Amino acid sequence: MAQINDHFLKLKAGYLFPEIARRVNAFTEANPDAKIIKMGIGDVTEPLPEAIVSAMHGAVDEMANRDTFRGYGPEQGYDFLRNAIVENNYAGMNIDADEIFVSDGSKCDSGNILDIFGHGNKIAITDPVYPVYVDTNVMAGNTGQADESGKYGGLLYIPVTEENEFVPAVPSEPVDLIYLCFPNNPTGTVVGKNVLKKWVDYAKANDAIILFDAAYEAFVTQDDIPRSIFEIEGAHQVAIEFRSFSKNAGFTGTRCGYTVVPKTLMGTTSSGEKTSIHSLWNRRQSTKFNGVSYPIQVGAAAAFSPDGKKQIAELISFYLTNAGLLRAGLESLGMKVYGGINAPYVWLKTPGSLSSWGFFDDLLGKTNLVGTPGSGFGSAGEGYFRLSAFNSRANIEEAVERLKKFFA
Ligand code: PLP
């Protein structure tokens, strides 16, 4: 009898995006002429930068030639990419190239990392949160069942709302693993070094490890906002960082990311001895992963070429201008808006006493715009709504016009 992993049965069946699709489909059937603009899912819309495309073409040609063909590469990534990452993204941060593990994206890594942690850990997440952190812990058996509000037993939920200006407070009790994501999905908000320092100090004091998701780091525009947890003193003893080429270089479909695991980071065995997290992750990747394809890594490395950097800066600026237009449009209607300055997401307070889904229906019905109900990211997201700036300029401008027409 093939037994399954029963923990999967605890998962709330992918509720958010299927439910959005269901409501949009029902609306389109009833209103076939409606011109829907989708601002829900956080996927990029602009094509790969030219510098990256031409580097990939060259790499494909290398693979077509016996003299330059490459088979299996290092599971941890090619040195040319690991070195480029360190030189460009971690200069002065005391990170070595062999602490970079190149992968097929940060969603995969943020889930896979649980392979190397035990099952008795107390885990803290923010609420609202990127759902992958929660669901991967459910799958790993690190939680109990979900209650009516969707909260899983065994997780510590830290609310981030306008009351605390979206700054997660360190818990008053000890936890072992902490997920932090800045710039944040879904709220689009960021925190200063002082906040991250509190978390690093807390992790040190409690022998905890911070899993820091910096997938949106490239959108940080303000100089005083940290892009990496490793800008914080002491983080090398308590943190792992996830990064991605998805949102800056348009790799959502191309797939490349990386995880930074300092060699100074230690975990604890069940018998109480300290052991290297870097060695465990290296072992895990060498066993379960065979590296990212050579043309993709060449493309990722081209993100750091002078042309690549310039073209990526233009992409980021394009999406942030979209976010700025959305923010300005919503603010002109008197709505309370957060995020969208150092992130591609605008997080708004639903008007009046509308629930997140209530506003979703209202927006869809009146403006044919589709966003994401904040409650889908956690119960503390109720009463909020996420709009994504990943869209064409024409769609964003049209969206703002419609908002003004219907909500003015
Ligand atoms: N982390 C966060 C917070 C995200 O929002 C996303 C994608 O939406 C990812 C990670 C996934 O990134 P990748 O495409 O590298 O898997």
CSV table of C-alpha atoms and ligand atoms in Angstrom, one decimal:
chain,number,residue,atom,x,y,z
A,1,MET,CA,0.0,0.0,0.0
A,2,ALA,CA,1.6,3.3,-1.1
A,3,GLN,CA,1.0,5.7,1.7
A,4,ILE,CA,1.0,9.3,0.9
A,5,ASN,CA,2.3,12.3,2.8
A,6,ASP,CA,-0.9,13.0,4.8
A,7,HIS,CA,0.3,16.5,5.6
A,8,PHE,CA,-0.7,17.5,2.0
A,9,LEU,CA,-4.3,16.9,3.0
A,10,LYS,CA,-4.1,19.8,5.4
A,11,LEU,CA,-3.5,22.2,2.6
A,12,LYS,CA,-6.3,24.5,1.8
A,13,ALA,CA,-6.9,23.7,-1.8
A,14,GLY,CA,-5.1,26.6,-3.7
A,15,TYR,CA,-7.9,29.0,-2.9
A,16,LEU,CA,-6.8,32.4,-3.9
A,17,PHE,CA,-5.9,32.4,-7.6
A,18,PRO,CA,-8.4,29.7,-8.7
A,19,GLU,CA,-11.1,31.7,-6.9
A,20,ILE,CA,-10.0,34.9,-8.7
A,21,ALA,CA,-10.1,33.0,-12.0
A,22,ARG,CA,-13.6,31.6,-11.2
A,23,ARG,CA,-15.0,35.1,-10.5
A,24,VAL,CA,-13.3,36.6,-13.6
A,25,ASN,CA,-14.6,33.8,-15.8
A,26,ALA,CA,-18.2,34.1,-14.5
A,27,PHE,CA,-18.0,37.9,-15.0
A,28,THR,CA,-16.6,37.5,-18.6
A,29,GLU,CA,-19.4,35.1,-19.5
A,30,ALA,CA,-22.0,37.5,-18.3
A,31,ASN,CA,-20.2,40.5,-19.9
A,32,PRO,CA,-18.5,39.2,-23.0
A,33,ASP,CA,-17.5,42.7,-24.2
A,34,ALA,CA,-15.8,43.7,-21.0
A,35,LYS,CA,-12.1,44.6,-21.5
A,36,ILE,CA,-10.5,43.1,-18.4
A,37,ILE,CA,-7.1,44.4,-17.2
A,38,LYS,CA,-5.4,41.9,-15.0
A,39,MET,CA,-3.3,43.4,-12.2
A,40,GLY,CA,-3.4,40.4,-10.0
A,41,ILE,CA,-0.6,38.0,-10.5
A,42,GLY,CA,3.0,39.1,-9.9
A,43,ASP,CA,4.4,38.0,-13.3
A,44,VAL,CA,6.5,40.4,-15.3
A,45,THR,CA,5.3,41.6,-18.7
A,46,GLU,CA,8.3,43.0,-20.5
A,47,PRO,CA,10.7,40.7,-22.6
A,48,LEU,CA,14.2,39.8,-21.6
A,49,PRO,CA,16.8,42.6,-21.9
A,50,GLU,CA,18.7,42.5,-25.2
A,51,ALA,CA,22.1,42.0,-23.5
A,52,ILE,CA,20.8,38.8,-21.8
A,53,VAL,CA,19.2,37.4,-25.0
A,54,SER,CA,22.3,37.9,-27.0
A,55,ALA,CA,24.5,36.2,-24.3
A,56,MET,CA,22.1,33.3,-24.2
A,57,HIS,CA,22.2,33.0,-28.0
A,58,GLY,CA,26.0,32.8,-27.8
A,59,ALA,CA,25.8,30.1,-25.1
A,60,VAL,CA,23.4,28.0,-27.2
A,61,ASP,CA,25.8,28.2,-30.1
A,62,GLU,CA,28.6,27.0,-27.7
A,63,MET,CA,26.4,24.0,-26.8
A,64,ALA,CA,26.1,23.2,-30.5
A,65,ASN,CA,29.8,22.8,-31.0
A,66,ARG,CA,31.9,19.8,-29.9
A,67,ASP,CA,34.7,22.0,-28.7
A,68,THR,CA,32.6,24.2,-26.5
A,69,PHE,CA,29.8,21.9,-25.6
A,70,ARG,CA,29.2,21.4,-21.8
A,71,GLY,CA,27.4,18.6,-20.1
A,72,TYR,CA,26.6,18.5,-16.4
A,73,GLY,CA,27.8,21.7,-14.7
A,74,PRO,CA,28.5,22.2,-11.0
A,75,GLU,CA,25.3,21.7,-8.9
A,76,GLN,CA,26.1,25.0,-7.1
A,77,GLY,CA,26.4,27.1,-10.3
A,78,TYR,CA,29.3,28.1,-12.6
A,79,ASP,CA,32.0,30.1,-11.0
A,80,PHE,CA,31.6,32.9,-13.6
A,81,LEU,CA,28.0,33.5,-12.3
A,82,ARG,CA,28.8,33.0,-8.6
A,83,ASN,CA,31.7,35.5,-8.9
A,84,ALA,CA,29.6,38.0,-10.8
A,85,ILE,CA,26.9,37.8,-8.1
A,86,VAL,CA,29.4,38.4,-5.3
A,87,GLU,CA,31.2,41.3,-7.1
A,88,ASN,CA,28.0,43.1,-8.1
A,89,ASN,CA,25.6,42.3,-5.3
A,90,TYR,CA,27.6,41.6,-2.2
A,91,ALA,CA,30.7,43.8,-2.6
A,92,GLY,CA,31.9,44.8,0.9
A,93,MET,CA,29.5,42.4,2.6
A,94,ASN,CA,31.9,39.6,3.3
A,95,ILE,CA,30.2,37.0,1.2
A,96,ASP,CA,32.4,34.5,-0.8
A,97,ALA,CA,31.5,33.0,-4.1
A,98,ASP,CA,31.2,29.5,-2.6
A,99,GLU,CA,28.5,30.8,-0.3
A,100,ILE,CA,26.3,31.4,-3.4
A,101,PHE,CA,24.1,28.5,-4.6
A,102,VAL,CA,22.7,29.2,-8.1
A,103,SER,CA,19.2,27.6,-8.6
A,104,ASP,CA,16.1,27.6,-10.7
A,105,GLY,CA,14.5,30.3,-8.6
A,106,SER,CA,13.7,31.5,-5.2
A,107,LYS,CA,10.3,29.9,-4.9
A,108,CYS,CA,12.0,26.5,-5.2
A,109,ASP,CA,14.8,27.3,-2.8
A,110,SER,CA,12.5,28.8,-0.2
A,111,GLY,CA,10.5,25.6,-0.2
A,112,ASN,CA,13.5,23.2,-0.6
A,113,ILE,CA,15.4,24.7,2.3
A,114,LEU,CA,13.1,22.9,4.7
A,115,ASP,CA,14.8,19.6,3.7
A,116,ILE,CA,17.7,20.5,5.9
A,117,PHE,CA,15.7,21.6,9.0
A,118,GLY,CA,14.2,19.3,11.6
A,119,HIS,CA,10.5,19.0,12.4
A,120,GLY,CA,10.3,20.4,15.9
A,121,ASN,CA,11.0,24.0,15.0
A,122,LYS,CA,8.8,26.9,16.0
A,123,ILE,CA,8.3,28.9,12.8
A,124,ALA,CA,7.4,32.5,12.5
A,125,ILE,CA,5.8,34.2,9.4
A,126,THR,CA,4.3,37.5,8.8
A,127,ASP,CA,0.6,37.9,8.1
A,128,PRO,CA,-0.1,38.7,5.3
A,129,VAL,CA,2.6,36.6,3.7
A,130,TYR,CA,3.9,35.0,0.4
A,131,PRO,CA,1.9,31.8,0.6
A,132,VAL,CA,4.8,29.5,-0.4
A,133,TYR,CA,6.4,29.8,3.1
A,134,VAL,CA,3.2,28.5,4.7
A,135,ASP,CA,2.3,25.8,2.3
A,136,THR,CA,5.8,24.3,2.2
A,137,ASN,CA,5.8,24.1,6.0
A,138,VAL,CA,2.4,22.4,5.9
A,139,MET,CA,3.8,19.8,3.3
A,140,ALA,CA,6.8,19.2,5.5
A,141,GLY,CA,4.6,18.4,8.5
A,142,ASN,CA,5.7,21.4,10.5
A,143,THR,CA,2.1,22.6,11.2
A,144,GLY,CA,-1.2,21.4,12.6
A,145,GLN,CA,-4.5,21.8,10.8
A,146,ALA,CA,-5.9,25.1,9.6
A,147,ASP,CA,-8.6,26.8,11.6
A,148,GLU,CA,-11.6,28.6,10.1
A,149,SER,CA,-9.6,31.8,9.5
A,150,GLY,CA,-7.0,29.7,7.6
A,151,LYS,CA,-4.3,29.8,10.2
A,152,TYR,CA,-2.3,26.7,10.8
A,153,GLY,CA,-1.6,25.4,14.2
A,154,GLY,CA,2.0,25.5,15.1
A,155,LEU,CA,3.0,28.6,13.2
A,156,LEU,CA,3.5,32.0,14.8
A,157,TYR,CA,1.7,34.7,12.7
A,158,ILE,CA,3.1,38.2,13.1
A,159,PRO,CA,0.6,40.7,11.8
A,160,VAL,CA,1.8,43.5,9.5
A,161,THR,CA,-0.9,46.1,9.1
A,162,GLU,CA,-1.1,49.9,8.9
A,163,GLU,CA,-1.3,49.9,12.7
A,164,ASN,CA,2.3,48.9,12.9
A,165,GLU,CA,3.3,50.5,9.6
A,166,PHE,CA,3.9,47.1,8.2
A,167,VAL,CA,6.9,46.5,10.4
A,168,PRO,CA,6.9,43.0,11.9
A,169,ALA,CA,7.6,43.1,15.6
A,170,VAL,CA,10.1,40.6,17.1
A,171,PRO,CA,8.1,38.0,19.1
A,172,SER,CA,8.1,38.0,22.8
A,173,GLU,CA,8.5,34.3,22.8
A,174,PRO,CA,11.4,32.3,21.3
A,175,VAL,CA,11.1,30.9,17.7
A,176,ASP,CA,13.6,28.8,15.7
A,177,LEU,CA,12.9,29.8,12.0
A,178,ILE,CA,11.8,33.2,10.8
A,179,TYR,CA,10.6,34.1,7.3
A,180,LEU,CA,11.1,37.7,6.4
A,181,CYS,CA,10.6,39.2,2.9
A,182,PHE,CA,11.7,42.7,2.0
A,183,PRO,CA,10.7,44.5,-0.2
A,184,ASN,CA,7.6,42.7,0.8
A,185,ASN,CA,5.1,40.7,-1.3
A,186,PRO,CA,2.2,41.4,-0.9
A,187,THR,CA,2.4,44.8,0.8
A,188,GLY,CA,5.2,46.3,-1.2
A,189,THR,CA,6.6,47.8,2.0
A,190,VAL,CA,10.2,47.9,3.1
A,191,VAL,CA,12.0,48.3,6.5
A,192,GLY,CA,15.2,50.1,7.5
A,193,LYS,CA,18.4,48.6,8.8
A,194,ASN,CA,17.3,49.3,12.4
A,195,VAL,CA,14.4,46.9,12.0
A,196,LEU,CA,16.5,44.2,10.5
A,197,LYS,CA,19.1,44.7,13.2
A,198,LYS,CA,16.4,43.9,15.8
A,199,TRP,CA,15.6,40.7,14.0
A,200,VAL,CA,19.3,39.7,13.7
A,201,ASP,CA,19.8,40.4,17.4
A,202,TYR,CA,16.6,38.4,18.3
A,203,ALA,CA,17.8,35.5,16.1
A,204,LYS,CA,21.2,35.5,17.8
A,205,ALA,CA,19.7,35.6,21.3
A,206,ASN,CA,17.3,32.7,20.4
A,207,ASP,CA,19.7,30.6,18.3
A,208,ALA,CA,17.2,31.1,15.5
A,209,ILE,CA,17.7,31.3,11.7
A,210,ILE,CA,16.2,34.0,9.5
A,211,LEU,CA,15.1,33.0,6.0
A,212,PHE,CA,15.3,36.3,4.2
A,213,ASP,CA,13.6,36.6,0.8
A,214,ALA,CA,15.0,39.4,-1.2
A,215,ALA,CA,13.4,38.5,-4.5
A,216,TYR,CA,12.4,42.2,-5.0
A,217,GLU,CA,15.7,43.7,-3.9
A,218,ALA,CA,16.3,45.4,-7.3
A,219,PHE,CA,13.3,47.6,-6.7
A,220,VAL,CA,14.8,49.4,-3.7
A,221,THR,CA,15.2,53.0,-4.7
A,222,GLN,CA,15.9,54.6,-1.4
A,223,ASP,CA,19.5,54.7,-0.3
A,224,ASP,CA,18.8,54.1,3.4
A,225,ILE,CA,16.8,50.9,2.7
A,226,PRO,CA,18.8,47.6,2.9
A,227,ARG,CA,18.8,45.4,-0.1
A,228,SER,CA,20.4,42.4,1.7
A,229,ILE,CA,20.2,41.1,5.2
A,230,PHE,CA,24.0,40.8,5.0
A,231,GLU,CA,24.2,44.6,5.2
A,232,ILE,CA,23.4,44.0,8.9
A,233,GLU,CA,26.1,43.3,11.4
A,234,GLY,CA,25.8,39.8,12.8
A,235,ALA,CA,23.6,38.5,10.0
A,236,HIS,CA,26.2,36.0,8.7
A,237,GLN,CA,25.7,34.0,11.9
A,238,VAL,CA,21.9,33.9,11.7
A,239,ALA,CA,20.6,34.3,8.1
A,240,ILE,CA,20.1,32.7,4.7
A,241,GLU,CA,19.1,35.0,1.8
A,242,PHE,CA,17.1,34.1,-1.3
A,243,ARG,CA,17.4,36.1,-4.5
A,244,SER,CA,16.1,35.8,-8.0
A,245,PHE,CA,16.6,37.1,-11.5
A,246,SER,CA,12.8,36.8,-12.1
A,247,LYS,CA,11.6,40.2,-11.2
A,248,ASN,CA,14.5,42.4,-12.2
A,249,ALA,CA,15.8,40.6,-15.3
A,250,GLY,CA,12.4,39.1,-16.4
A,251,PHE,CA,13.4,35.5,-15.6
A,252,THR,CA,10.0,34.3,-14.3
A,253,GLY,CA,9.8,31.9,-17.3
A,254,THR,CA,13.5,31.5,-17.9
A,255,ARG,CA,14.2,30.5,-14.2
A,256,CYS,CA,17.3,31.5,-12.3
A,257,GLY,CA,17.8,32.5,-8.7
A,258,TYR,CA,20.3,31.9,-5.9
A,259,THR,CA,20.6,31.3,-2.2
A,260,VAL,CA,23.3,32.8,0.0
A,261,VAL,CA,24.3,30.6,2.8
A,262,PRO,CA,27.2,31.9,4.9
A,263,LYS,CA,29.8,29.3,6.1
A,264,THR,CA,29.5,30.9,9.6
A,265,LEU,CA,25.9,29.9,9.9
A,266,MET,CA,25.3,27.0,12.3
A,267,GLY,CA,22.3,24.8,13.1
A,268,THR,CA,21.8,22.5,16.0
A,269,THR,CA,21.6,18.7,15.8
A,270,SER,CA,19.1,16.8,17.9
A,271,SER,CA,21.9,15.9,20.3
A,272,GLY,CA,22.7,19.6,20.7
A,273,GLU,CA,25.8,19.9,18.6
A,274,LYS,CA,26.4,22.8,16.2
A,275,THR,CA,26.7,21.9,12.6
A,276,SER,CA,27.3,23.8,9.4
A,277,ILE,CA,24.1,24.8,7.5
A,278,HIS,CA,26.3,25.5,4.4
A,279,SER,CA,27.5,21.9,4.3
A,280,LEU,CA,23.9,20.6,4.7
A,281,TRP,CA,22.6,22.8,1.9
A,282,ASN,CA,25.6,21.9,-0.3
A,283,ARG,CA,24.9,18.2,0.3
A,284,ARG,CA,21.2,18.7,-0.4
A,285,GLN,CA,21.8,20.5,-3.6
A,286,SER,CA,24.5,18.0,-4.8
A,287,THR,CA,22.1,15.1,-4.2
A,288,LYS,CA,18.7,16.5,-5.4
A,289,PHE,CA,19.7,19.2,-8.0
A,290,ASN,CA,21.8,19.1,-11.1
A,291,GLY,CA,22.4,22.8,-11.7
A,292,VAL,CA,20.8,25.4,-13.9
A,293,SER,CA,21.4,25.0,-17.6
A,294,TYR,CA,24.5,26.7,-19.0
A,295,PRO,CA,22.7,29.1,-21.5
A,296,ILE,CA,20.5,30.4,-18.6
A,297,GLN,CA,23.5,31.0,-16.3
A,298,VAL,CA,25.3,32.8,-19.1
A,299,GLY,CA,22.2,34.9,-19.6
A,300,ALA,CA,22.0,35.6,-15.8
A,301,ALA,CA,25.7,36.6,-15.8
A,302,ALA,CA,24.9,39.1,-18.6
A,303,ALA,CA,22.6,40.9,-16.2
A,304,PHE,CA,25.9,42.2,-14.7
A,305,SER,CA,27.4,43.4,-17.9
A,306,PRO,CA,27.4,47.2,-18.5
A,307,ASP,CA,24.6,46.8,-21.1
A,308,GLY,CA,22.7,44.3,-18.9
A,309,LYS,CA,22.8,46.6,-15.9
A,310,LYS,CA,21.6,49.6,-18.0
A,311,GLN,CA,18.7,47.6,-19.5
A,312,ILE,CA,17.7,46.2,-16.2
A,313,ALA,CA,17.7,49.6,-14.6
A,314,GLU,CA,15.4,50.7,-17.4
A,315,LEU,CA,13.0,47.8,-16.7
A,316,ILE,CA,12.9,48.5,-13.0
A,317,SER,CA,12.3,52.1,-13.6
A,318,PHE,CA,9.5,51.2,-16.1
A,319,TYR,CA,7.7,49.1,-13.5
A,320,LEU,CA,8.3,51.6,-10.7
A,321,THR,CA,6.9,54.4,-12.9
A,322,ASN,CA,3.8,52.2,-13.4
A,323,ALA,CA,3.6,51.7,-9.6
A,324,GLY,CA,3.9,55.5,-9.1
A,325,LEU,CA,1.1,56.1,-11.6
A,326,LEU,CA,-1.1,53.7,-9.7
A,327,ARG,CA,-0.2,55.2,-6.4
A,328,ALA,CA,-0.9,58.7,-7.6
A,329,GLY,CA,-4.2,57.7,-9.2
A,330,LEU,CA,-5.5,56.0,-6.1
A,331,GLU,CA,-4.3,58.8,-3.8
A,332,SER,CA,-6.1,61.3,-5.9
A,333,LEU,CA,-9.3,59.4,-5.1
A,334,GLY,CA,-8.5,59.7,-1.3
A,335,MET,CA,-7.5,56.0,-1.0
A,336,LYS,CA,-4.9,55.0,1.5
A,337,VAL,CA,-2.0,53.4,-0.4
A,338,TYR,CA,1.2,51.7,0.7
A,339,GLY,CA,4.1,50.1,-1.1
A,340,GLY,CA,4.9,50.9,-4.8
A,341,ILE,CA,8.0,53.0,-4.0
A,342,ASN,CA,10.6,50.3,-3.5
A,343,ALA,CA,8.5,47.4,-4.8
A,344,PRO,CA,6.3,46.6,-7.8
A,345,TYR,CA,3.2,46.1,-5.6
A,346,VAL,CA,0.8,48.7,-4.5
A,347,TRP,CA,-1.2,47.7,-1.3
A,348,LEU,CA,-4.3,49.7,-0.6
A,349,LYS,CA,-6.8,49.9,2.1
A,350,THR,CA,-10.2,49.0,0.7
A,351,PRO,CA,-12.6,52.0,0.8
A,352,GLY,CA,-15.3,52.2,3.5
A,353,SER,CA,-15.8,49.0,5.2
A,354,LEU,CA,-15.5,46.8,2.2
A,355,SER,CA,-13.9,43.4,2.6
A,356,SER,CA,-11.0,42.4,0.4
A,357,TRP,CA,-13.3,40.2,-1.7
A,358,GLY,CA,-16.1,42.9,-1.6
A,359,PHE,CA,-13.7,45.4,-3.2
A,360,PHE,CA,-12.5,42.7,-5.7
A,361,ASP,CA,-16.1,42.3,-6.9
A,362,ASP,CA,-16.8,46.0,-6.9
A,363,LEU,CA,-13.6,46.8,-8.9
A,364,LEU,CA,-14.3,44.0,-11.4
A,365,GLY,CA,-17.9,45.0,-11.8
A,366,LYS,CA,-17.4,48.8,-12.1
A,367,THR,CA,-13.9,49.0,-13.8
A,368,ASN,CA,-13.2,45.5,-15.2
A,369,LEU,CA,-9.9,45.6,-13.3
A,370,VAL,CA,-8.6,42.5,-11.5
A,371,GLY,CA,-6.4,42.7,-8.4
A,372,THR,CA,-5.7,40.4,-5.6
A,373,PRO,CA,-7.7,40.4,-2.3
A,374,GLY,CA,-5.4,41.0,0.6
A,375,SER,CA,-7.2,38.4,2.7
A,376,GLY,CA,-5.8,35.7,0.3
A,377,PHE,CA,-2.4,36.3,1.8
A,378,GLY,CA,-3.5,35.8,5.4
A,379,SER,CA,-6.2,37.0,7.7
A,380,ALA,CA,-4.4,40.2,8.6
A,381,GLY,CA,-4.6,41.1,4.9
A,382,GLU,CA,-8.4,41.4,5.2
A,383,GLY,CA,-9.5,44.9,4.3
A,384,TYR,CA,-6.5,45.4,1.9
A,385,PHE,CA,-6.0,44.8,-1.7
A,386,ARG,CA,-2.9,44.3,-3.9
A,387,LEU,CA,-2.4,45.8,-7.4
A,388,SER,CA,0.6,44.7,-9.4
A,389,ALA,CA,2.7,47.2,-11.4
A,390,PHE,CA,3.8,44.5,-13.8
A,391,ASN,CA,1.9,45.6,-16.8
A,392,SER,CA,2.2,47.6,-20.0
A,393,ARG,CA,2.1,51.4,-19.6
A,394,ALA,CA,-1.0,51.6,-21.7
A,395,ASN,CA,-2.8,49.2,-19.3
A,396,ILE,CA,-1.7,51.1,-16.2
A,397,GLU,CA,-2.9,54.4,-17.7
A,398,GLU,CA,-6.2,52.9,-18.7
A,399,ALA,CA,-6.6,51.3,-15.3
A,400,VAL,CA,-6.0,54.7,-13.6
A,401,GLU,CA,-8.5,56.4,-15.9
A,402,ARG,CA,-11.1,53.7,-15.1
A,403,LEU,CA,-10.5,54.0,-11.3
A,404,LYS,CA,-10.9,57.8,-11.5
A,405,LYS,CA,-14.1,57.5,-13.5
A,406,PHE,CA,-15.8,55.0,-11.1
A,407,PHE,CA,-14.5,56.0,-7.7
A,408,ALA,CA,-14.1,59.8,-7.9
B,1,PLP,N1,9.6,35.2,-3.4
B,1,PLP,C1,8.6,36.1,-3.4
B,1,PLP,C2,8.3,36.9,-2.2
B,1,PLP,C3,7.8,36.2,-4.6
B,1,PLP,O1,6.8,37.0,-4.6
B,1,PLP,C4,8.1,35.3,-5.7
B,1,PLP,C5,7.3,35.4,-6.9
B,1,PLP,O2,6.3,35.9,-7.0
B,1,PLP,C6,9.2,34.5,-5.6
B,1,PLP,C7,9.9,34.4,-4.4
B,1,PLP,C8,9.5,33.5,-6.7
B,1,PLP,O3,10.6,33.8,-7.4
B,1,PLP,P1,11.2,32.9,-8.5
B,1,PLP,O4,10.6,33.2,-9.8
B,1,PLP,O5,12.7,33.1,-8.4
B,1,PLP,O6,10.9,31.5,-8.1
